[in-house]
PDB file of C-alpha atoms in Angstrom:
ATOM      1  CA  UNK A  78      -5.779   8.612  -1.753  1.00 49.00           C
ATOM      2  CA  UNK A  79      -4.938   5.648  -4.023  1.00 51.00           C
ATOM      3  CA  UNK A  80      -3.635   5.227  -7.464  1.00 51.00           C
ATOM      4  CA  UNK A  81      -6.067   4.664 -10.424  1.00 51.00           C
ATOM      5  CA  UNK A  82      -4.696   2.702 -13.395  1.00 52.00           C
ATOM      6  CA  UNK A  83      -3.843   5.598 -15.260  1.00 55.00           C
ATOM      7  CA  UNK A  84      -1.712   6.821 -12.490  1.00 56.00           C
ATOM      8  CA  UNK A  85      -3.973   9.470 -11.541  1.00 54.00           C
ATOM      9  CA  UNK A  86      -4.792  10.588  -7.811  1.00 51.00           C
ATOM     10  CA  UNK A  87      -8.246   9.076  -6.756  1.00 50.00           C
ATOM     11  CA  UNK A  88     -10.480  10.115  -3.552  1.00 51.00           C
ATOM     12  CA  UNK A  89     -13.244   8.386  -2.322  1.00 46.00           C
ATOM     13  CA  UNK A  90     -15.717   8.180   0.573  1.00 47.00           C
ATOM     14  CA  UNK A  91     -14.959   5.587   3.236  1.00 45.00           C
ATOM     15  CA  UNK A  92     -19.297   5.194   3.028  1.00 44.00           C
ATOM     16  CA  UNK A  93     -19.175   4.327  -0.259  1.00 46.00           C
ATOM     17  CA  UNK A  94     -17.170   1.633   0.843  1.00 43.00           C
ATOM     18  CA  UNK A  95     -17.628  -1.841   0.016  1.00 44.00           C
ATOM     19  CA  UNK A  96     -17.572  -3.023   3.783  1.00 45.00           C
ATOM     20  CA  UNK A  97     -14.650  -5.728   3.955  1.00 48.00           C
ATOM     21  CA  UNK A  98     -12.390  -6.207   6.248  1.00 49.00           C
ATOM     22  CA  UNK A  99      -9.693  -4.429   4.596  1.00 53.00           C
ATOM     23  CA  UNK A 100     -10.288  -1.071   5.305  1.00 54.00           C
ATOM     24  CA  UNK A 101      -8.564   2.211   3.094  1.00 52.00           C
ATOM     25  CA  UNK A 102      -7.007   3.040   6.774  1.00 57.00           C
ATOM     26  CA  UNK A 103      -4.922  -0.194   6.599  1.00 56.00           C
ATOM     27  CA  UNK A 104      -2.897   1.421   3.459  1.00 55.00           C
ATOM     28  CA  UNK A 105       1.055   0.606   4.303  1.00 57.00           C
ATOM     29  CA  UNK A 106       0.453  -0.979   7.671  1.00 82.00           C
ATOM     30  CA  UNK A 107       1.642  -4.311   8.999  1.00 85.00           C
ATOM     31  CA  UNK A 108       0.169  -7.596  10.056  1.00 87.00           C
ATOM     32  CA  UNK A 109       0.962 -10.481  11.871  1.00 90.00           C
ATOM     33  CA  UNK A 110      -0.321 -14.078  10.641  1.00 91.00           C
ATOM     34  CA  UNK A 111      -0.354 -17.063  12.718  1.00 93.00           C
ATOM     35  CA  UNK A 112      -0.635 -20.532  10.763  1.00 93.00           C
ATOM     36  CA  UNK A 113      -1.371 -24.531  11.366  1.00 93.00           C
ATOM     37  CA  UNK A 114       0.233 -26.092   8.432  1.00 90.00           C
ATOM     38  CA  UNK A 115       0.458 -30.054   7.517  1.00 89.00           C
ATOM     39  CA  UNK A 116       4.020 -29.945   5.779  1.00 87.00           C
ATOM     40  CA  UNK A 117       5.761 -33.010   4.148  1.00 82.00           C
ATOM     41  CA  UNK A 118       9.155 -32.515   2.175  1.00 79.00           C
ATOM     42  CA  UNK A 119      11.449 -35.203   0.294  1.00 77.00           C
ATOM     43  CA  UNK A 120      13.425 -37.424   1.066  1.00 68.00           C
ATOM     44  CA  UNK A 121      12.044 -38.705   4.786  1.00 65.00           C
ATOM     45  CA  UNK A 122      12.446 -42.137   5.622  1.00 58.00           C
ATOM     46  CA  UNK A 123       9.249 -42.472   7.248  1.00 56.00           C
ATOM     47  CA  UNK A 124       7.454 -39.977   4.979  1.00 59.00           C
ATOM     48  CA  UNK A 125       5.381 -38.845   8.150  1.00 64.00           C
ATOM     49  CA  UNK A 126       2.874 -35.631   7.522  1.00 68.00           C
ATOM     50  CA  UNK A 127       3.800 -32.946  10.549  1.00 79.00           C
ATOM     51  CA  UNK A 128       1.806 -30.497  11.721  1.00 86.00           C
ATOM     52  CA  UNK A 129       3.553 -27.246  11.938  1.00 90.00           C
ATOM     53  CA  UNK A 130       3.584 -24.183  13.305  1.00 92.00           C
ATOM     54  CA  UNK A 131       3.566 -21.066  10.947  1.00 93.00           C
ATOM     55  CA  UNK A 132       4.382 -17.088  12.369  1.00 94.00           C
ATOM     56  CA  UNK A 133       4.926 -14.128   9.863  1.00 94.00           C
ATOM     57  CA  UNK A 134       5.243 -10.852   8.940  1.00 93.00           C
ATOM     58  CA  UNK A 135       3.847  -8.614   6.330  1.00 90.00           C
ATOM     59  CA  UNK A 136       3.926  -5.282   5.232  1.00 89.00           C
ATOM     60  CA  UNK A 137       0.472  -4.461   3.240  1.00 83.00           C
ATOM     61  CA  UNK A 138       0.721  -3.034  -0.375  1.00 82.00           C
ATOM     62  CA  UNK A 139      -2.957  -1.645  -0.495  1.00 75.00           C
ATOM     63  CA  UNK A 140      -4.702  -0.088  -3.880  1.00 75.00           C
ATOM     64  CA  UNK A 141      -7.781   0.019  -4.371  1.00 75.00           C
ATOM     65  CA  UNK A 142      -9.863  -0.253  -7.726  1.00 73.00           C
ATOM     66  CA  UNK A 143     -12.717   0.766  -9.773  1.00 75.00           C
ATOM     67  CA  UNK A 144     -15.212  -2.221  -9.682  1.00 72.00           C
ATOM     68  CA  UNK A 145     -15.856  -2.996 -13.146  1.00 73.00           C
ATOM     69  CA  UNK A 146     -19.058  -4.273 -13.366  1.00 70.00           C
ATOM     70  CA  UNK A 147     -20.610  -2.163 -10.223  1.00 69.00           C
ATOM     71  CA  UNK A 148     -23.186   0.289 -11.464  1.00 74.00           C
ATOM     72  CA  UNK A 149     -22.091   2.846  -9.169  1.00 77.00           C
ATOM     73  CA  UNK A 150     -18.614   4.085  -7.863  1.00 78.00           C
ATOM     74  CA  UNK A 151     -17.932   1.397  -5.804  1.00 77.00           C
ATOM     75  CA  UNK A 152     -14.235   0.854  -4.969  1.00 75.00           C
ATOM     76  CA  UNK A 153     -12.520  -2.527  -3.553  1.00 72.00           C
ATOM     77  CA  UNK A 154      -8.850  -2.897  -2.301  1.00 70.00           C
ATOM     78  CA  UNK A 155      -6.771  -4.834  -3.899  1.00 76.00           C
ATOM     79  CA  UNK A 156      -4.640  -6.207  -1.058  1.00 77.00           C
ATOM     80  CA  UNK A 157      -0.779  -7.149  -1.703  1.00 84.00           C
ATOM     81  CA  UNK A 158       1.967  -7.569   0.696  1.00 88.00           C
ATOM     82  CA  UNK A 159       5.459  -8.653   1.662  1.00 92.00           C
ATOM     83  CA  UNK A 160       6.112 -10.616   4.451  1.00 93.00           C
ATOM     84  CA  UNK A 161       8.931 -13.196   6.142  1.00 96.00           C
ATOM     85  CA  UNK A 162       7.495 -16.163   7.871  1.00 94.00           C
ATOM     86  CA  UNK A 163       9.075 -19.231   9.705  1.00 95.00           C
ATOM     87  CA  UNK A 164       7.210 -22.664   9.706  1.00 92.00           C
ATOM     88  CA  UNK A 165       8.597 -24.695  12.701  1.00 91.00           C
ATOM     89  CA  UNK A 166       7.937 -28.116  11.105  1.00 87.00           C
ATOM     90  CA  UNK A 167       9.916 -30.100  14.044  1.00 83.00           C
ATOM     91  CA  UNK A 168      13.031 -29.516  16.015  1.00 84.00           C
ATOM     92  CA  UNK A 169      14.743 -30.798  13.134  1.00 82.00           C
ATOM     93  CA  UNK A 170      12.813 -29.369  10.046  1.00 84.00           C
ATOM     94  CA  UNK A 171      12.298 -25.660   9.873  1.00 88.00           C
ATOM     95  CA  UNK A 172      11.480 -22.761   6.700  1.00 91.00           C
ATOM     96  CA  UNK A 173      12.172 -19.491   6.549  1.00 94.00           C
ATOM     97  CA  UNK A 174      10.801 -17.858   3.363  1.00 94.00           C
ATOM     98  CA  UNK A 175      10.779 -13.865   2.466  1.00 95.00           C
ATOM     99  CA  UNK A 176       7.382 -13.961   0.035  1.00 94.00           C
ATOM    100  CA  UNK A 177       5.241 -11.960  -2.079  1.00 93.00           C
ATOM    101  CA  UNK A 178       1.831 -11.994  -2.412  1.00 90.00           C
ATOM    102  CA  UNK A 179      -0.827 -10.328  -4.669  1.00 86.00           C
ATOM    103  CA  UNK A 180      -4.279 -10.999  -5.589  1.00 80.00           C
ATOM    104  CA  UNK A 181      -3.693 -11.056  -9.229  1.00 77.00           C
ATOM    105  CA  UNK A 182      -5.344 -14.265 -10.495  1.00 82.00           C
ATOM    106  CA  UNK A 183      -8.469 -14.233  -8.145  1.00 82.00           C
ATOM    107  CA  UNK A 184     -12.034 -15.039  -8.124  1.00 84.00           C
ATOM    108  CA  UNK A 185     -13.856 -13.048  -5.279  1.00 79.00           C
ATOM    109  CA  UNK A 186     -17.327 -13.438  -4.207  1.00 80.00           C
ATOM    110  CA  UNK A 187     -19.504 -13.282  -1.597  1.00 80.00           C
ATOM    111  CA  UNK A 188     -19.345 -15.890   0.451  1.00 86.00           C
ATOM    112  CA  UNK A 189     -15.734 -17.469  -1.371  1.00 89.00           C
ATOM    113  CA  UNK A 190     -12.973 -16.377  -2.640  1.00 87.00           C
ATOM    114  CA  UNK A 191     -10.025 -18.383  -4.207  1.00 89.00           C
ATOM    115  CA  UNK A 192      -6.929 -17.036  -5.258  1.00 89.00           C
ATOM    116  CA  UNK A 193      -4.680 -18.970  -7.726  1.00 92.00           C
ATOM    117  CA  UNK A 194      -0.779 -18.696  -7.305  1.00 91.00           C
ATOM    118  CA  UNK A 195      -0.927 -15.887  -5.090  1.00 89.00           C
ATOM    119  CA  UNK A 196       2.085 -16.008  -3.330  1.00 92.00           C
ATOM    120  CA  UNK A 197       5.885 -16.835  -4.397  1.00 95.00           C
ATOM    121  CA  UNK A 198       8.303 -16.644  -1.746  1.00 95.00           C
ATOM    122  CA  UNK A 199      12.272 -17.347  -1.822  1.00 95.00           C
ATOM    123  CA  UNK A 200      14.148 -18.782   1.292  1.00 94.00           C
ATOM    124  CA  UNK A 201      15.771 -21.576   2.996  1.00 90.00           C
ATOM    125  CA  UNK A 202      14.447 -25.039   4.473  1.00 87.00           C
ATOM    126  CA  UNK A 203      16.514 -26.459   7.173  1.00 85.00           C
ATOM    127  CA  UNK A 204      16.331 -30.675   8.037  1.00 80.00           C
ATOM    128  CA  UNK A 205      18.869 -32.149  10.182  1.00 79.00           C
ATOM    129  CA  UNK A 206      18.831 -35.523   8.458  1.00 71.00           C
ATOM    130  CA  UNK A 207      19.360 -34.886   4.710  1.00 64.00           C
ATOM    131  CA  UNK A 208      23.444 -35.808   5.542  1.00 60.00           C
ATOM    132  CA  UNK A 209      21.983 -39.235   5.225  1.00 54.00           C
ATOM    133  CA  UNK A 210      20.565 -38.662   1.820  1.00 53.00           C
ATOM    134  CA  UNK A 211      24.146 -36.566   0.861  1.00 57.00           C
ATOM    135  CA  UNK A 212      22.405 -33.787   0.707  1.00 64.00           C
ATOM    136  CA  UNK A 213      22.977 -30.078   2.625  1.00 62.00           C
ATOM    137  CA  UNK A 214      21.193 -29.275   5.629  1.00 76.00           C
ATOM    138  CA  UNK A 215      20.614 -25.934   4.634  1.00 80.00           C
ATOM    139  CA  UNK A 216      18.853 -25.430   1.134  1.00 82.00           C
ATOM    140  CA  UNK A 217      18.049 -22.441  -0.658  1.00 88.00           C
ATOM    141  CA  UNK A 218      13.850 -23.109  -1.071  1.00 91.00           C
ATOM    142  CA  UNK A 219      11.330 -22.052  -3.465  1.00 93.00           C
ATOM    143  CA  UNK A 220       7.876 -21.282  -2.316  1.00 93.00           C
ATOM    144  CA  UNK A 221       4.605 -21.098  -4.551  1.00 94.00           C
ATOM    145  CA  UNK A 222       1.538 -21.069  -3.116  1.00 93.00           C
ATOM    146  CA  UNK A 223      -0.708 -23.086  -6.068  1.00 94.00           C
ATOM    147  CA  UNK A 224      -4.394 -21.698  -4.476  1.00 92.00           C
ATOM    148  CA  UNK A 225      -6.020 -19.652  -1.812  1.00 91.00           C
ATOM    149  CA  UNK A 226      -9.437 -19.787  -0.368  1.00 91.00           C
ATOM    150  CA  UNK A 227     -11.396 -17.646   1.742  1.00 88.00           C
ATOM    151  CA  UNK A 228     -14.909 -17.586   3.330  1.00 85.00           C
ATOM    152  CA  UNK A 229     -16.668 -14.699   3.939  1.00 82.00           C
ATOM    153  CA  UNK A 230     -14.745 -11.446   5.112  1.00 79.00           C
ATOM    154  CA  UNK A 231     -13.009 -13.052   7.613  1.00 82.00           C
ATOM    155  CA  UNK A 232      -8.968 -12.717   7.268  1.00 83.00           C
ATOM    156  CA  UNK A 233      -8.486 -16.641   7.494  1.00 88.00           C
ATOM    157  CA  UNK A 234      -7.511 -18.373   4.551  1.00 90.00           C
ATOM    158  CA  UNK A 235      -6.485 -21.837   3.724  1.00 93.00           C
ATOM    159  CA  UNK A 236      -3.559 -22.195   1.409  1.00 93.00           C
ATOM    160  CA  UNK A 237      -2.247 -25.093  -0.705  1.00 93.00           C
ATOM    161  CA  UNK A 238       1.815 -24.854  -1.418  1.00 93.00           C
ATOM    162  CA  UNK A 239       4.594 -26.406  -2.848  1.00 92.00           C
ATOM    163  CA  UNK A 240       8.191 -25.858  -2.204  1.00 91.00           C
ATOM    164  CA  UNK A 241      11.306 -27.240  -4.404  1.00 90.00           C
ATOM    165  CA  UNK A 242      14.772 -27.174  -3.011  1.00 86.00           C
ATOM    166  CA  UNK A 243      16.861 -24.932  -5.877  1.00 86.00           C
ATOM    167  CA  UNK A 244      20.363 -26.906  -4.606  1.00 82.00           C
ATOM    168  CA  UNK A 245      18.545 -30.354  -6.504  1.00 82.00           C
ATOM    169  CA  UNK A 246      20.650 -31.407  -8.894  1.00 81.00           C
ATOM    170  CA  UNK A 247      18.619 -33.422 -12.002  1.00 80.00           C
ATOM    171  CA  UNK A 248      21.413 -35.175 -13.271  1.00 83.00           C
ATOM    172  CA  UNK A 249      22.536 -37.054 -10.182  1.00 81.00           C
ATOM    173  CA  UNK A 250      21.068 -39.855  -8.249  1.00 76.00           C
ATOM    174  CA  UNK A 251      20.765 -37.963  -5.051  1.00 74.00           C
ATOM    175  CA  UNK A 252      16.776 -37.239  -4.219  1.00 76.00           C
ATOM    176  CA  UNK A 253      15.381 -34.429  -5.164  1.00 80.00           C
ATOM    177  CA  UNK A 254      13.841 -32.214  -2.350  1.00 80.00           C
ATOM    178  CA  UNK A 255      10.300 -31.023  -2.507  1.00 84.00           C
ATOM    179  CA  UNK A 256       7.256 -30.799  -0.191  1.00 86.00           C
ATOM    180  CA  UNK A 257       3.884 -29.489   0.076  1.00 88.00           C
ATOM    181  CA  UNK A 258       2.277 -27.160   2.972  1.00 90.00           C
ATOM    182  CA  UNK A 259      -1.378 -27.344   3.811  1.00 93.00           C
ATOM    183  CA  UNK A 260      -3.051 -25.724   6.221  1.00 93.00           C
ATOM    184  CA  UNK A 261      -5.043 -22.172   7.838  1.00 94.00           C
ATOM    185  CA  UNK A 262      -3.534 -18.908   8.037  1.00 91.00           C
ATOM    186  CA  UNK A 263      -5.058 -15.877   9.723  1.00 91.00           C
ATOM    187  CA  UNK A 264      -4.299 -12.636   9.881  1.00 87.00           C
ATOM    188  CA  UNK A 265      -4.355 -10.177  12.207  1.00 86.00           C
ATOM    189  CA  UNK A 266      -3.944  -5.997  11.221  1.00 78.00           C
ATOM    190  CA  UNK A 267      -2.616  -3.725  12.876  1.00 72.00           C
ATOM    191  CA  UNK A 268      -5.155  -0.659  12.788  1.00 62.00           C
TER     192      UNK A 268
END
C-alpha cells in the first residue's frame, strides 16, 4: 500500500508494474552503497585530486506515483532515503556526512536519468593539515550533491558534489574550505 497525493490508501498489482529495479517490496528497507570518488577540498598545498573510498548507509523512503502521462494505471516509485556515509579521502582527510536524498528535480527516461540537487547532507570533514592554514581540523561540512546520472535500471549512479566548510569565516584572511566529489556510487538492497 502506498500513499496517493491526496493522502488516500492506494493498491496496485506488482504486474502492472513498471519493471525497475526498485521494487514495491523494497518499501522501508535498507541499502548499502559502495563509492569511488575523486575528492579535492581547499586549502592543499599541492592541490592533488585523491581518489577515495566512499561506504554508506541508507534507509529507503519509498512512494510510489501515478504516472502522469501513462495511458494506463501505471505506477513508478519514487525512491527517497536517508543515509550516513564516510569517504576515506587519505589517512589524513576523511567525511562523514548524515544526508538526504529525494528525486524531486529529476528527468527519468529510458536509457538516462539525471537528477538535479538530489541530495543535501550535513556533517563533518576531517584534514590533519589545516593547523597550517589556522584553521580546525575538524569542520562542521555541508554537502550538496549539484547532479545525478543514471543509465539504464541499474542502481549505479555517478554524482557531481560540492561541499563548503560552515566554520569559514568571510571576513578574515584565513582560506575558505570547499571541495568537490566526483565519482560512481552503487547500491546494493537489501530484499
Amino acid at each position: 500500500m502506498a500513499q496517493g497525493q491526496d493522502g488516500r490508501a492506494i493498491s496496485f498489482d506488482e504486474e502492472k508494474y513498471d519493471q525497475s529495479y526498485i521494487s514495491p517490496s523494497l518499501r522501508g528497507k535498507h541499502s548499502i552503497s559502495l563509492g569511488l570518488l575523486n575528492v579535492q577540498t581547499t586549502p592543499d598545498q599541492n592541490l592533488v585530486v585523491n581518489q577515495s573510498l566512499q561506504v554508506g548507509y541508507n534507509f529507503l523512503i519509498l512512494k510510489e506515483r501515478k504516472l502522469i502521462l501513462a495511458l494506463k494505471d501505471i505506477y513508478r516509485t519514487e525512491i527517497n532515503s536517508i543515509g550516513l556515509h564516510f569517504t576515506l579521502v587519505n589517512p589524513y582527510e576523511h567525511y562523514l556526512m548524515g544526508t538526504y536524498s529525494s528525486s524531486f528535480l529529476a528527468k527519468k527516461g529510458r536509457f538516462i536519468s539525471f537528477y538535479f540537487l538530489s541530495e543535501v547532507g550535513l556533517g563533518y570533514h576531517y584534514k590533519k593539515n589545516l593547523k597550517s592554514f589556522d584553521q580546525n581540523r575538524f569542520n562542521m561540512s555541508f554537502l550538496l550533491e549539484f547532479i545525478r546520472f543514471r543509465v539504464g535500471r541499474i542502481p549505479l549512479y555517478l554524482n557531481i558534489s560540492g561541499t563548503y566548510a560552515l566554520t569559514n569565516n568571510l571576513f578574515n584572511k584565513t582560506p575558505i574550505i570547499f571541495g568537490y566529489m566526483v565519482g560512481f556510487r552503487y547500491y546494493f538492497y537489501r530484499k
